[in-house]
Short mmCIF file of C-alpha atoms in Angstrom, two decimals:
data_model
loop_
_atom_site.label_atom_id
_atom_site.label_comp_id
_atom_site.label_asym_id
_atom_site.label_seq_id
_atom_site.Cartn_x
_atom_site.Cartn_y
_atom_site.Cartn_z
CA UNK A 1 0.69 -23.78 -86.38
CA UNK A 2 -3.06 -23.75 -84.73
CA UNK A 3 -2.01 -27.00 -83.01
CA UNK A 4 1.01 -25.31 -81.33
CA UNK A 5 -1.24 -22.63 -80.20
CA UNK A 6 -3.83 -24.99 -78.71
CA UNK A 7 -1.24 -26.98 -76.92
CA UNK A 8 0.24 -23.55 -75.30
CA UNK A 9 -2.99 -22.52 -74.47
CA UNK A 10 -4.02 -25.83 -72.73
CA UNK A 11 -0.68 -25.79 -71.21
CA UNK A 12 -1.16 -22.54 -69.70
CA UNK A 13 -4.74 -23.42 -68.49
CA UNK A 14 -2.92 -26.49 -66.57
CA UNK A 15 -0.38 -24.19 -65.21
CA UNK A 16 -3.07 -21.70 -63.90
CA UNK A 17 -5.15 -24.46 -62.48
CA UNK A 18 -1.94 -26.06 -60.89
CA UNK A 19 -1.08 -22.67 -59.19
CA UNK A 20 -4.39 -22.28 -57.86
CA UNK A 21 -4.83 -25.84 -56.60
CA UNK A 22 -1.35 -25.24 -54.98
CA UNK A 23 -2.47 -21.88 -53.46
CA UNK A 24 -5.74 -23.63 -52.15
CA UNK A 25 -3.78 -26.15 -50.19
CA UNK A 26 -1.50 -23.67 -48.81
CA UNK A 27 -4.09 -21.78 -47.66
CA UNK A 28 -6.39 -24.57 -46.39
CA UNK A 29 -3.69 -26.65 -44.82
CA UNK A 30 -1.34 -23.72 -43.71
CA UNK A 31 -2.73 -20.36 -43.50
CA UNK A 32 -6.19 -21.15 -41.99
CA UNK A 33 -5.44 -24.68 -40.80
CA UNK A 34 -5.95 -23.76 -36.95
CA UNK A 35 -9.32 -22.28 -37.83
CA UNK A 36 -10.36 -25.12 -39.79
CA UNK A 37 -9.01 -27.67 -37.15
CA UNK A 38 -10.84 -25.76 -34.52
CA UNK A 39 -14.27 -25.30 -36.26
CA UNK A 40 -16.49 -27.70 -34.07
CA UNK A 41 -18.22 -28.99 -37.44
CA UNK A 42 -14.84 -30.25 -38.77
CA UNK A 43 -15.10 -33.83 -37.61
CA UNK A 44 -11.12 -34.32 -38.72
CA UNK A 45 -10.15 -32.65 -35.68
CA UNK A 46 -10.95 -35.87 -33.47
CA UNK A 47 -8.78 -38.03 -36.20
CA UNK A 48 -5.87 -39.37 -34.15
CA UNK A 49 -3.50 -37.42 -36.91
CA UNK A 50 -5.01 -34.09 -35.94
CA UNK A 51 -5.41 -34.46 -32.15
CA UNK A 52 -1.96 -33.15 -30.64
CA UNK A 53 0.18 -35.49 -28.22
CA UNK A 54 -0.60 -33.15 -25.69
CA UNK A 55 2.32 -32.05 -23.49
CA UNK A 56 2.41 -33.29 -19.66
CA UNK A 57 2.49 -31.19 -16.55
CA UNK A 58 4.88 -31.73 -13.82
CA UNK A 59 5.80 -30.15 -10.51
CA UNK A 60 9.27 -28.64 -9.64
CA UNK A 61 10.72 -32.18 -9.07
CA UNK A 62 9.48 -33.80 -12.27
CA UNK A 63 6.56 -35.39 -10.49
CA UNK A 64 3.89 -36.00 -13.04
CA UNK A 65 0.73 -34.06 -12.55
CA UNK A 66 -1.15 -34.20 -15.79
CA UNK A 67 -0.97 -36.34 -18.92
CA UNK A 68 -3.34 -37.89 -21.65
CA UNK A 69 -4.60 -41.28 -21.25
CA UNK A 70 -5.95 -43.62 -24.05
CA UNK A 71 -9.72 -43.73 -24.25
CA UNK A 72 -11.06 -44.95 -27.73
CA UNK A 73 -14.31 -43.20 -27.28
CA UNK A 74 -12.80 -39.90 -26.59
CA UNK A 75 -12.13 -37.20 -29.52
CA UNK A 76 -8.57 -38.22 -30.62
CA UNK A 77 -8.58 -41.13 -28.62
CA UNK A 78 -7.31 -39.49 -25.41
CA UNK A 79 -8.61 -38.17 -22.42
CA UNK A 80 -6.66 -35.80 -19.91
CA UNK A 81 -5.83 -37.34 -16.50
CA UNK A 82 -4.82 -35.31 -13.13
CA UNK A 83 -2.89 -36.89 -10.59
CA UNK A 84 -3.17 -34.30 -7.68
CA UNK A 85 -6.89 -33.20 -7.82
CA UNK A 86 -6.11 -30.44 -5.15
CA UNK A 87 -4.54 -28.56 -7.78
CA UNK A 88 -7.66 -28.55 -9.93
CA UNK A 89 -8.26 -24.77 -9.38
CA UNK A 90 -4.71 -24.03 -10.69
CA UNK A 91 -4.05 -26.39 -13.44
CA UNK A 92 -7.72 -26.41 -14.42
CA UNK A 93 -8.80 -28.97 -16.99
CA UNK A 94 -8.41 -29.90 -20.94
CA UNK A 95 -11.81 -31.10 -22.32
CA UNK A 96 -10.77 -31.70 -25.66
CA UNK A 97 -11.54 -29.41 -28.85
CA UNK A 98 -15.37 -28.81 -28.34
CA UNK A 99 -14.94 -27.02 -24.75
CA UNK A 100 -12.75 -24.52 -23.36
CA UNK A 101 -9.86 -25.57 -21.42
CA UNK A 102 -9.43 -23.55 -17.98
CA UNK A 103 -6.47 -22.86 -15.66
CA UNK A 104 -2.89 -23.45 -16.49
CA UNK A 105 -4.15 -25.96 -19.28
CA UNK A 106 -5.90 -22.76 -20.88
CA UNK A 107 -2.68 -20.45 -20.15
CA UNK A 108 -0.13 -22.56 -21.68
CA UNK A 109 -2.30 -24.41 -24.54
CA UNK A 110 -0.03 -22.96 -27.11
CA UNK A 111 2.85 -24.89 -25.50
CA UNK A 112 0.78 -27.97 -24.48
CA UNK A 113 -0.60 -28.40 -28.07
CA UNK A 114 2.56 -27.43 -29.82
CA UNK A 115 1.61 -24.36 -31.64
CA UNK A 116 4.52 -22.46 -30.24
CA UNK A 117 7.87 -23.53 -28.87
CA UNK A 118 10.41 -25.88 -30.35
CA UNK A 119 8.16 -28.33 -31.52
CA UNK A 120 6.12 -25.56 -33.72
CA UNK A 121 8.08 -25.90 -36.88
CA UNK A 122 7.90 -29.77 -36.49
CA UNK A 123 4.13 -29.79 -36.11
CA UNK A 124 4.05 -27.69 -39.30
CA UNK A 125 5.38 -30.63 -41.17
CA UNK A 126 3.50 -32.96 -39.26
CA UNK A 127 0.01 -31.38 -39.95
CA UNK A 128 1.36 -31.45 -43.76
CA UNK A 129 2.05 -35.03 -43.73
CA UNK A 130 -1.22 -35.86 -41.41
CA UNK A 131 0.97 -36.76 -38.74
CA UNK A 132 0.07 -36.23 -34.91
CA UNK A 133 1.56 -32.92 -33.57
CA UNK A 134 3.55 -33.08 -30.29
CA UNK A 135 3.23 -30.79 -27.55
CA UNK A 136 6.03 -29.35 -24.84
CA UNK A 137 5.78 -30.24 -21.44
CA UNK A 138 5.72 -27.63 -18.58
CA UNK A 139 7.30 -27.61 -14.88
CA UNK A 140 5.50 -25.74 -12.16
CA UNK A 141 6.98 -24.46 -9.19
CA UNK A 142 4.85 -26.53 -7.19
CA UNK A 143 6.21 -29.03 -4.82
CA UNK A 144 3.47 -31.60 -4.74
CA UNK A 145 4.80 -33.07 -1.21
CA UNK A 146 4.20 -29.36 0.29
CA UNK A 147 1.04 -29.42 -1.66
CA UNK A 148 -0.11 -32.50 0.17
CA UNK A 149 0.99 -31.36 3.57
CA UNK A 150 -0.92 -28.24 2.98
CA UNK A 151 -4.25 -29.93 1.95
CA UNK A 152 -4.04 -32.46 4.78
CA UNK A 153 -3.69 -30.09 7.48
CA UNK A 154 -6.44 -27.54 5.94
CA UNK A 155 -8.99 -30.42 5.94
CA UNK A 156 -8.38 -31.39 9.59
CA UNK A 157 -10.85 -29.15 11.30
CA UNK A 158 -9.45 -26.89 14.13
CA UNK A 159 -11.25 -27.35 17.50
CA UNK A 160 -14.51 -25.73 17.32
CA UNK A 161 -16.43 -23.96 20.37
CA UNK A 162 -18.97 -21.82 18.04
CA UNK A 163 -17.98 -18.76 19.84
CA UNK A 164 -14.28 -18.28 18.74
CA UNK A 165 -14.12 -21.02 16.04
CA UNK A 166 -16.62 -22.48 13.55
CA UNK A 167 -16.62 -25.44 11.40
CA UNK A 168 -15.93 -24.48 7.65
CA UNK A 169 -14.41 -26.09 4.80
CA UNK A 170 -14.32 -23.15 2.54
CA UNK A 171 -11.07 -21.04 2.19
CA UNK A 172 -7.80 -21.02 0.71
CA UNK A 173 -4.02 -21.40 1.57
CA UNK A 174 -0.83 -20.96 0.03
CA UNK A 175 2.87 -21.54 0.56
CA UNK A 176 5.39 -19.08 -1.07
CA UNK A 177 9.21 -18.50 -1.17
CA UNK A 178 9.11 -14.78 -0.83
CA UNK A 179 12.69 -14.41 -2.03
CA UNK A 180 11.96 -15.78 -5.74
CA UNK A 181 8.21 -15.39 -5.93
CA UNK A 182 7.85 -19.17 -6.57
CA UNK A 183 4.40 -20.66 -5.48
CA UNK A 184 5.13 -23.86 -3.74
CA UNK A 185 1.53 -24.83 -2.90
CA UNK A 186 -1.86 -23.64 -3.16
CA UNK A 187 -5.20 -24.66 -2.43
CA UNK A 188 -8.84 -23.75 -2.66
CA UNK A 189 -11.46 -25.25 -0.91
CA UNK A 190 -14.06 -26.70 -1.72
CA UNK A 191 -12.62 -27.92 -4.99
CA UNK A 192 -13.70 -30.47 -7.68
CA UNK A 193 -12.89 -33.40 -9.29
CA UNK A 194 -10.77 -32.77 -12.53
CA UNK A 195 -10.88 -36.02 -13.86
CA UNK A 196 -14.55 -36.27 -13.56
CA UNK A 197 -14.73 -32.89 -15.38
CA UNK A 198 -12.51 -34.02 -18.10
CA UNK A 199 -14.09 -37.34 -18.52
CA UNK A 200 -17.55 -36.04 -18.79
CA UNK A 201 -16.89 -33.05 -21.18
CA UNK A 202 -14.77 -35.14 -23.58
CA UNK A 203 -17.72 -37.36 -23.83
CA UNK A 204 -20.07 -34.40 -24.44
CA UNK A 205 -21.95 -34.58 -21.23
CA UNK A 206 -22.46 -31.47 -19.27
CA UNK A 207 -23.91 -33.12 -16.33
CA UNK A 208 -20.77 -32.83 -13.93
CA UNK A 209 -20.00 -29.32 -15.08
CA UNK A 210 -23.73 -27.90 -14.40
CA UNK A 211 -23.74 -29.63 -10.90
CA UNK A 212 -20.61 -27.73 -9.92
CA UNK A 213 -21.78 -24.31 -11.65
CA UNK A 214 -24.97 -24.63 -9.29
CA UNK A 215 -23.37 -25.76 -6.10
CA UNK A 216 -23.73 -22.74 -3.71
CA UNK A 217 -20.33 -23.46 -2.38
CA UNK A 218 -18.81 -22.33 -5.63
CA UNK A 219 -16.35 -25.03 -6.08
CA UNK A 220 -15.44 -23.69 -9.61
CA UNK A 221 -14.14 -20.36 -8.15
CA UNK A 222 -10.31 -20.40 -7.49
CA UNK A 223 -10.55 -18.84 -4.02
CA UNK A 224 -6.82 -17.60 -3.70
CA UNK A 225 -6.85 -15.34 -7.01
CA UNK A 226 -10.69 -14.68 -7.33
CA UNK A 227 -12.15 -14.70 -3.96
CA UNK A 228 -12.37 -11.31 -2.45
CA UNK A 229 -12.95 -10.66 1.36
CA UNK A 230 -12.59 -8.43 4.01
CA UNK A 231 -9.11 -8.73 5.40
CA UNK A 232 -9.67 -7.98 8.89
CA UNK A 233 -6.80 -7.25 11.24
CA UNK A 234 -4.38 -8.57 8.89
CA UNK A 235 -4.55 -5.35 7.34
CA UNK A 236 -2.69 -3.87 10.08
CA UNK A 237 0.39 -5.34 8.90
CA UNK A 238 -0.04 -3.19 5.64
CA UNK A 239 -0.71 0.07 8.02
CA UNK A 240 2.08 -0.89 10.33
CA UNK A 241 4.48 -0.89 7.20
CA UNK A 242 3.12 2.10 5.52
CA UNK A 243 3.48 3.94 9.13
CA UNK A 244 6.83 2.95 9.97
CA UNK A 245 8.10 3.66 6.37
CA UNK A 246 6.45 6.97 5.95
CA UNK A 247 7.72 7.86 9.67
CA UNK A 248 4.08 8.44 10.95
CA UNK A 249 5.07 5.77 13.64
CA UNK A 250 7.57 3.55 15.02
CA UNK A 251 7.36 0.29 16.98
CA UNK A 252 8.58 2.15 20.17
CA UNK A 253 6.11 5.30 19.82
CA UNK A 254 3.74 5.36 22.78
CA UNK A 255 0.45 6.92 22.49
CA UNK A 256 -2.28 8.45 25.09
CA UNK A 257 -4.74 6.25 26.46
CA UNK A 258 -7.62 7.78 24.33
CA UNK A 259 -6.08 6.86 21.10
CA UNK A 260 -5.45 3.34 22.32
CA UNK A 261 -8.48 2.58 24.37
CA UNK A 262 -10.94 5.57 23.62
CA UNK A 263 -13.06 7.09 23.68
CA UNK A 264 -11.98 9.14 20.99
CA UNK A 265 -13.53 10.53 17.62
CA UNK A 266 -11.33 9.94 14.41
CA UNK A 267 -12.88 10.95 11.07
CA UNK A 268 -16.54 11.03 12.04
CA UNK A 269 -16.24 7.69 13.99
CA UNK A 270 -16.56 7.39 17.63
CA UNK A 271 -14.54 4.99 19.00
CA UNK A 272 -15.08 3.32 22.31
CA UNK A 273 -13.20 1.01 24.61
CA UNK A 274 -15.10 -2.12 23.69
CA UNK A 275 -13.76 -1.69 19.86
CA UNK A 276 -9.99 -1.63 20.93
CA UNK A 277 -9.33 -5.09 21.80
CA UNK A 278 -6.88 -4.23 24.40
CA UNK A 279 -9.40 -3.27 27.21
CA UNK A 280 -9.65 -5.39 30.09
CA UNK A 281 -6.26 -6.34 30.30
CA UNK A 282 -4.43 -3.28 29.89
CA UNK A 283 -4.35 -0.43 32.37
CA UNK A 284 -6.83 2.21 31.04
CA UNK A 285 -4.38 5.28 32.07
CA UNK A 286 -1.35 3.36 30.40
CA UNK A 287 0.44 5.06 27.38
CA UNK A 288 1.06 1.87 25.06
CA UNK A 289 3.47 1.46 22.18
CA UNK A 290 2.95 0.66 18.32
CA UNK A 291 4.32 -2.77 19.05
CA UNK A 292 2.15 -3.65 21.90
CA UNK A 293 -1.09 -2.55 19.80
CA UNK A 294 0.22 -4.50 16.96
CA UNK A 295 0.59 -7.57 18.97
CA UNK A 296 -2.78 -7.31 20.65
CA UNK A 297 -4.60 -6.03 17.67
CA UNK A 298 -5.59 -2.89 19.08
CA UNK A 299 -8.22 -0.99 16.31
CA UNK A 300 -8.18 2.43 17.66
CA UNK A 301 -4.31 2.82 17.52
CA UNK A 302 -4.34 1.37 14.10
CA UNK A 303 -7.10 3.83 13.04
CA UNK A 304 -5.09 6.78 14.58
CA UNK A 305 -1.63 5.54 12.54
CA UNK A 306 -3.80 5.73 9.54
CA UNK A 307 -5.45 8.99 10.25
CA UNK A 308 -1.78 10.49 11.06
CA UNK A 309 -0.62 9.40 7.46
CA UNK A 310 -3.65 10.91 5.76
CA UNK A 311 -5.48 9.52 2.87
CA UNK A 312 -3.03 10.20 0.26
CA UNK A 313 0.13 8.74 1.79
CA UNK A 314 -2.01 5.68 2.99
CA UNK A 315 -3.00 5.25 -0.52
CA UNK A 316 0.19 5.48 -2.15
CA UNK A 317 1.64 2.72 -0.01
CA UNK A 318 -1.34 0.53 -0.97
CA UNK A 319 -0.39 1.20 -4.64
CA UNK A 320 3.29 0.38 -3.79
CA UNK A 321 1.93 -3.04 -2.44
CA UNK A 322 -0.13 -3.76 -5.59
CA UNK A 323 -3.61 -2.77 -3.95
CA UNK A 324 -5.81 -1.79 -6.82
CA UNK A 325 -3.36 -2.67 -9.34
CA UNK A 326 -3.26 -5.71 -11.72
CA UNK A 327 -0.79 -8.38 -10.12
CA UNK A 328 1.21 -10.23 -13.01
CA UNK A 329 0.54 -13.95 -12.59
CA UNK A 330 0.17 -16.97 -14.84
CA UNK A 331 -3.68 -17.02 -14.04
CA UNK A 332 -5.74 -13.87 -13.59
CA UNK A 333 -5.93 -12.28 -9.98
CA UNK A 334 -8.82 -10.36 -9.29
CA UNK A 335 -7.82 -6.47 -8.44
CA UNK A 336 -8.04 -5.79 -4.61
CA UNK A 337 -9.54 -2.39 -3.53
CA UNK A 338 -9.54 -0.15 -0.54
CA UNK A 339 -11.59 2.61 -2.26
CA UNK A 340 -15.27 3.20 -2.29
CA UNK A 341 -17.13 1.93 -5.40
CA UNK A 342 -16.74 5.35 -6.93
CA UNK A 343 -12.80 5.32 -6.46
CA UNK A 344 -12.65 7.72 -3.71
CA UNK A 345 -11.53 7.57 -0.05
CA UNK A 346 -12.11 10.08 2.64
CA UNK A 347 -10.88 10.24 6.19
CA UNK A 348 -13.91 8.74 7.81
CA UNK A 349 -13.48 5.62 5.71
CA UNK A 350 -9.78 5.57 6.01
CA UNK A 351 -9.70 5.12 9.54
CA UNK A 352 -11.74 2.11 9.25
CA UNK A 353 -9.48 0.76 6.37
CA UNK A 354 -6.48 1.08 8.45
CA UNK A 355 -7.57 -1.52 10.77
CA UNK A 356 -9.19 -3.84 7.93
CA UNK A 357 -12.92 -3.09 8.65
CA UNK A 358 -13.63 -0.34 6.38
CA UNK A 359 -14.26 -1.02 2.49
CA UNK A 360 -11.07 -3.00 2.08
CA UNK A 361 -12.00 -5.83 -0.22
CA UNK A 362 -8.96 -8.08 -0.98
CA UNK A 363 -7.83 -11.46 -2.29
CA UNK A 364 -5.66 -14.22 -0.36
CA UNK A 365 -3.17 -13.65 -3.17
CA UNK A 366 -3.10 -9.90 -2.43
CA UNK A 367 -2.35 -10.66 1.36
CA UNK A 368 0.42 -13.12 0.23
CA UNK A 369 2.15 -10.29 -1.64
CA UNK A 370 1.75 -7.93 1.53
CA UNK A 371 3.14 -10.64 3.57
CA UNK A 372 6.12 -11.25 1.29
CA UNK A 373 7.05 -7.71 1.22
CA UNK A 374 7.98 -8.08 4.84
CA UNK A 375 9.55 -11.46 4.50
CA UNK A 376 11.79 -10.12 1.53
CA UNK A 377 13.34 -7.17 3.48
CA UNK A 378 10.90 -4.81 1.44
CA UNK A 379 11.37 -6.09 -2.09
CA UNK A 380 8.26 -7.88 -3.82
CA UNK A 381 9.11 -10.36 -6.25
CA UNK A 382 6.94 -11.38 -9.16
CA UNK A 383 4.61 -14.09 -8.37
CA UNK A 384 5.07 -17.23 -10.52
CA UNK A 385 3.92 -20.77 -10.65
CA UNK A 386 6.01 -21.54 -14.08
CA UNK A 387 9.20 -23.17 -13.42
CA UNK A 388 10.01 -24.18 -17.23
CA UNK A 389 8.96 -25.44 -20.63
CA UNK A 390 10.67 -28.08 -22.06
CA UNK A 391 10.37 -30.56 -25.15
CA UNK A 392 9.41 -34.22 -24.42
CA UNK A 393 13.43 -35.03 -24.49
CA UNK A 394 13.83 -32.32 -21.72
CA UNK A 395 15.26 -29.34 -23.91
CA UNK A 396 14.52 -26.23 -22.41
CA UNK A 397 12.16 -24.01 -24.28
CA UNK A 398 11.58 -21.33 -21.64
CA UNK A 399 13.06 -21.06 -18.05
CA UNK A 400 12.03 -19.04 -15.28
CA UNK A 401 14.22 -16.61 -13.23
CA UNK A 402 13.15 -14.46 -10.45
CA UNK A 403 12.11 -10.89 -11.30
CA UNK A 404 11.28 -7.74 -8.97
CA UNK A 405 8.49 -6.00 -9.18
CA UNK A 406 9.98 -2.42 -9.27
CA UNK A 407 11.83 -0.78 -6.70
CA UNK A 408 11.92 -1.71 -3.40
CA UNK A 409 8.15 -1.16 -1.70
CA UNK A 410 9.42 -0.16 1.80
CA UNK A 411 12.90 0.12 3.55
CA UNK A 412 14.90 -3.04 4.72
CA UNK A 413 14.72 -1.43 8.27
CA UNK A 414 10.79 -1.19 8.06
CA UNK A 415 10.71 -4.89 6.97
CA UNK A 416 12.76 -5.86 9.90
CA UNK A 417 10.62 -3.98 12.17
CA UNK A 418 7.49 -5.40 10.85
CA UNK A 419 8.77 -8.95 11.58
CA UNK A 420 9.62 -8.07 15.18
CA UNK A 421 6.19 -6.96 15.40
CA UNK A 422 4.83 -10.11 13.89
CA UNK A 423 6.87 -12.26 16.23
CA UNK A 424 5.08 -10.38 19.25
CA UNK A 425 1.86 -11.08 17.75
CA UNK A 426 2.52 -15.04 18.15
CA UNK A 427 4.29 -14.95 21.28
CA UNK A 428 2.43 -12.33 23.11
CA UNK A 429 -0.71 -11.36 21.56
CA UNK A 430 -3.61 -12.53 19.56
CA UNK A 431 -1.74 -15.14 17.72
CA UNK A 432 -0.81 -16.84 21.08
CA UNK A 433 -4.45 -18.38 21.79
CA UNK A 434 -5.02 -20.69 24.80
CA UNK A 435 -8.00 -22.02 23.22
CA UNK A 436 -6.24 -24.00 20.72
CA UNK A 437 -4.47 -26.98 22.76
CA UNK A 438 -1.42 -28.43 21.36
CA UNK A 439 -1.30 -26.58 17.87
CA UNK A 440 -0.76 -22.91 18.99
CA UNK A 441 1.50 -21.18 16.59
CA UNK A 442 3.65 -20.27 19.70
CA UNK A 443 4.52 -24.03 20.01
CA UNK A 444 6.17 -24.35 16.98
CA UNK A 445 10.17 -24.84 17.42
CA UNK A 446 10.27 -22.93 14.10
CA UNK A 447 9.22 -19.60 15.67
CA UNK A 448 6.46 -18.82 13.38
CA UNK A 449 5.54 -15.13 13.11
CA UNK A 450 2.39 -13.40 11.69
CA UNK A 451 -0.74 -11.53 12.09
CA UNK A 452 -4.07 -12.70 12.65
CA UNK A 453 -7.42 -11.53 11.35
CA UNK A 454 -10.71 -11.58 12.37
CA UNK A 455 -12.92 -9.96 9.55
CA UNK A 456 -16.27 -8.88 10.97
CA UNK A 457 -19.07 -9.47 8.58
CA UNK A 458 -22.26 -8.45 10.51
CA UNK A 459 -25.77 -9.91 10.20
CA UNK A 460 -24.93 -12.52 12.93
CA UNK A 461 -22.17 -14.32 10.50
CA UNK A 462 -19.10 -15.98 11.82
CA UNK A 463 -16.02 -13.66 10.82
CA UNK A 464 -13.57 -14.70 8.34
CA UNK A 465 -10.31 -16.13 10.00
CA UNK A 466 -7.06 -15.14 8.33
CA UNK A 467 -3.49 -15.70 9.28
CA UNK A 468 -0.33 -14.07 7.32
CA UNK A 469 2.72 -15.80 8.64
CA UNK A 470 6.32 -16.31 7.95
CA UNK A 471 8.95 -19.00 9.34
CA UNK A 472 11.59 -19.72 10.47
CA UNK A 473 12.19 -16.51 12.43
CA UNK A 474 15.37 -15.87 14.33
CA UNK A 475 14.37 -13.39 17.19
CA UNK A 476 18.06 -12.87 18.08
CA UNK A 477 18.95 -11.88 14.58
CA UNK A 478 15.93 -10.00 13.09
CA UNK A 479 17.55 -9.17 10.00
CA UNK A 480 17.73 -12.60 9.07
CA UNK A 481 14.86 -13.19 6.58
CA UNK A 482 12.45 -16.12 6.78
CA UNK A 483 12.48 -18.67 4.10
CA UNK A 484 8.82 -19.19 3.80
CA UNK A 485 5.50 -17.53 4.07
CA UNK A 486 1.98 -19.07 4.38
CA UNK A 487 -1.39 -17.08 4.07
CA UNK A 488 -4.54 -19.19 4.82
CA UNK A 489 -8.08 -18.08 5.44
CA UNK A 490 -11.22 -19.96 6.29
CA UNK A 491 -14.60 -18.09 5.34
CA UNK A 492 -16.80 -17.69 8.37
CA UNK A 493 -14.14 -19.98 10.26
CA UNK A 494 -14.06 -17.26 13.52
CA UNK A 495 -11.04 -15.94 14.91
CA UNK A 496 -7.84 -16.43 12.91
CA UNK A 497 -5.61 -18.19 15.45
CA UNK A 498 -8.33 -20.60 16.13
CA UNK A 499 -9.68 -21.21 12.61
CA UNK A 500 -6.17 -21.57 10.78
CA UNK A 501 -3.65 -21.29 13.46
CA UNK A 502 -3.34 -25.15 13.86
CA UNK A 503 -3.23 -26.01 10.29
CA UNK A 504 -0.35 -23.20 9.59
CA UNK A 505 1.59 -24.67 12.58
CA UNK A 506 1.59 -28.26 11.40
CA UNK A 507 2.24 -27.23 7.92
CA UNK A 508 5.35 -25.35 8.85
CA UNK A 509 6.35 -28.07 10.97
CA UNK A 510 5.90 -30.92 8.64
CA UNK A 511 7.80 -28.82 5.98
CA UNK A 512 10.77 -28.21 7.81
CA UNK A 513 10.72 -31.50 9.93
CA UNK A 514 10.96 -33.56 6.88
CA UNK A 515 13.59 -31.18 5.13
CA UNK A 516 11.35 -30.32 2.27
CA UNK A 517 12.88 -26.92 2.59
CA UNK A 518 16.38 -26.88 4.24
CA UNK A 519 16.56 -24.29 7.14
CA UNK A 520 18.56 -23.96 10.27
CA UNK A 521 16.28 -24.27 13.72
CA UNK A 522 16.32 -20.77 15.23
CA UNK A 523 16.94 -20.13 18.92
CA UNK A 524 14.07 -21.00 21.18
CA UNK A 525 11.52 -18.11 21.73
CA UNK A 526 11.81 -16.55 25.22
CA UNK A 527 10.66 -18.70 27.92
CA UNK A 528 7.61 -17.90 30.18
CA UNK A 529 8.08 -16.90 33.54
CA UNK A 530 4.94 -17.56 35.68
CA UNK A 531 2.16 -15.76 33.66
CA UNK A 532 4.31 -13.04 32.12
CA UNK A 533 6.70 -13.52 29.44
CA UNK A 534 10.05 -11.21 29.78
CA UNK A 535 10.00 -10.63 25.97
CA UNK A 536 6.25 -9.50 25.96
CA UNK A 537 6.93 -7.16 28.93
CA UNK A 538 9.88 -5.37 26.83
CA UNK A 539 7.79 -4.80 23.88
CA UNK A 540 4.77 -3.38 25.99
CA UNK A 541 6.39 -0.03 26.99
CA UNK A 542 3.68 0.69 29.18
CA UNK A 543 4.13 3.91 30.84
#
């Protein structure tokens, strides 16, 4: 009897120990496995059976952009490799388990590492059996062919005269499909070498990282989404859309000379003829139209339009255009602003804001959103760079479909009128600049339309050169929407048409001539007769 009792007690003890051991195994191998794996003191994280077979990154057409290459000295025996260094700011880098990933490598780390998605359940089994986890692949909306064209022309320095244009390698550019919100190409300059970054950090060296951190040109800043700048006259496109849509103005409306050339006081500012941009080639007694003022970038006229709208209405349209709001995108986008640091805006500041030289402080990505609204008949689409997530055998895990960002931001008629005005900029006004020989926007057979920007900085610094553009444009069927938008800027590059006009012209020409985006050739722009263009004469409405 005592023997039987002893056996039962021993059996119970073994049962309790077994259950405790089983619970411990479940806890350490399942419940907190990720915490244990990610602990930098855990050397098992570098064992080949622990390091995930990280997913690959492809462009929209299946061109490989990133994968993992064997490296016996690296943690886990692999180091990340990047095939298109110009996308470093977007894709980022993965430096192994001991340093933080950046860019899309960080954003989609759960998919690339196999922690979520169709492979996640299999990977729980893999961990238990000490087999290497497998990650999913991601496909971007980027077209690497367009990316290379954009980078090639961005890095070709435009003619420099140190008056209208200045040498600069700092800035950003992006190509988008405004009808889907897809980013087809995006570039930040100067950038960094993602392969050198991944190599050095994977081998526990901070030398290259520290070099980039301390570089005064800030190569680690992804300028399209994180750079914030004075927008200059490109912001007149926003004020034009808001003014037309609210009924404060129209393309045909004409204004007294004091509201186009001054002198006039708006808010508390005295605007003189020197500020207007149209003094010297426009009859000082002429009544000119909004269309003419937009084409020639008349600061006083747009201060007047903003003043006529009033602070509340002007700010309401900014909010519709996502200014001051968090733009949904796979990477963080710095919030643009048009208010003072205390969040307020008064009439005195509004009249400067309306033509882009007040307290406006925006990202290039924000200007792309404004451009896309006009190109897509008033409806802003949610921007994206993700096409799909798929397993290694290409089974879809997550797919992208175009999404609108709320109701239409402006009426279709407003967007059509804005595109007409942008055509006038290139054919007749500030976008038609004789200084740029052979690569003027107006020379393109694809009828590029746009708005220039020369963001004055003061202190003797060269201005930032901006352009927001669309193409192709059918001037005989103005309701036909352009296929693409390109926004570009060069820091301290000078006047927009000079600083980035040649780059944008050549980029559109190559994309369409190589049929990378299939479009119809639009009717040729109106011909020039003598020194006067008939089309430009018609939009002037000089009285």
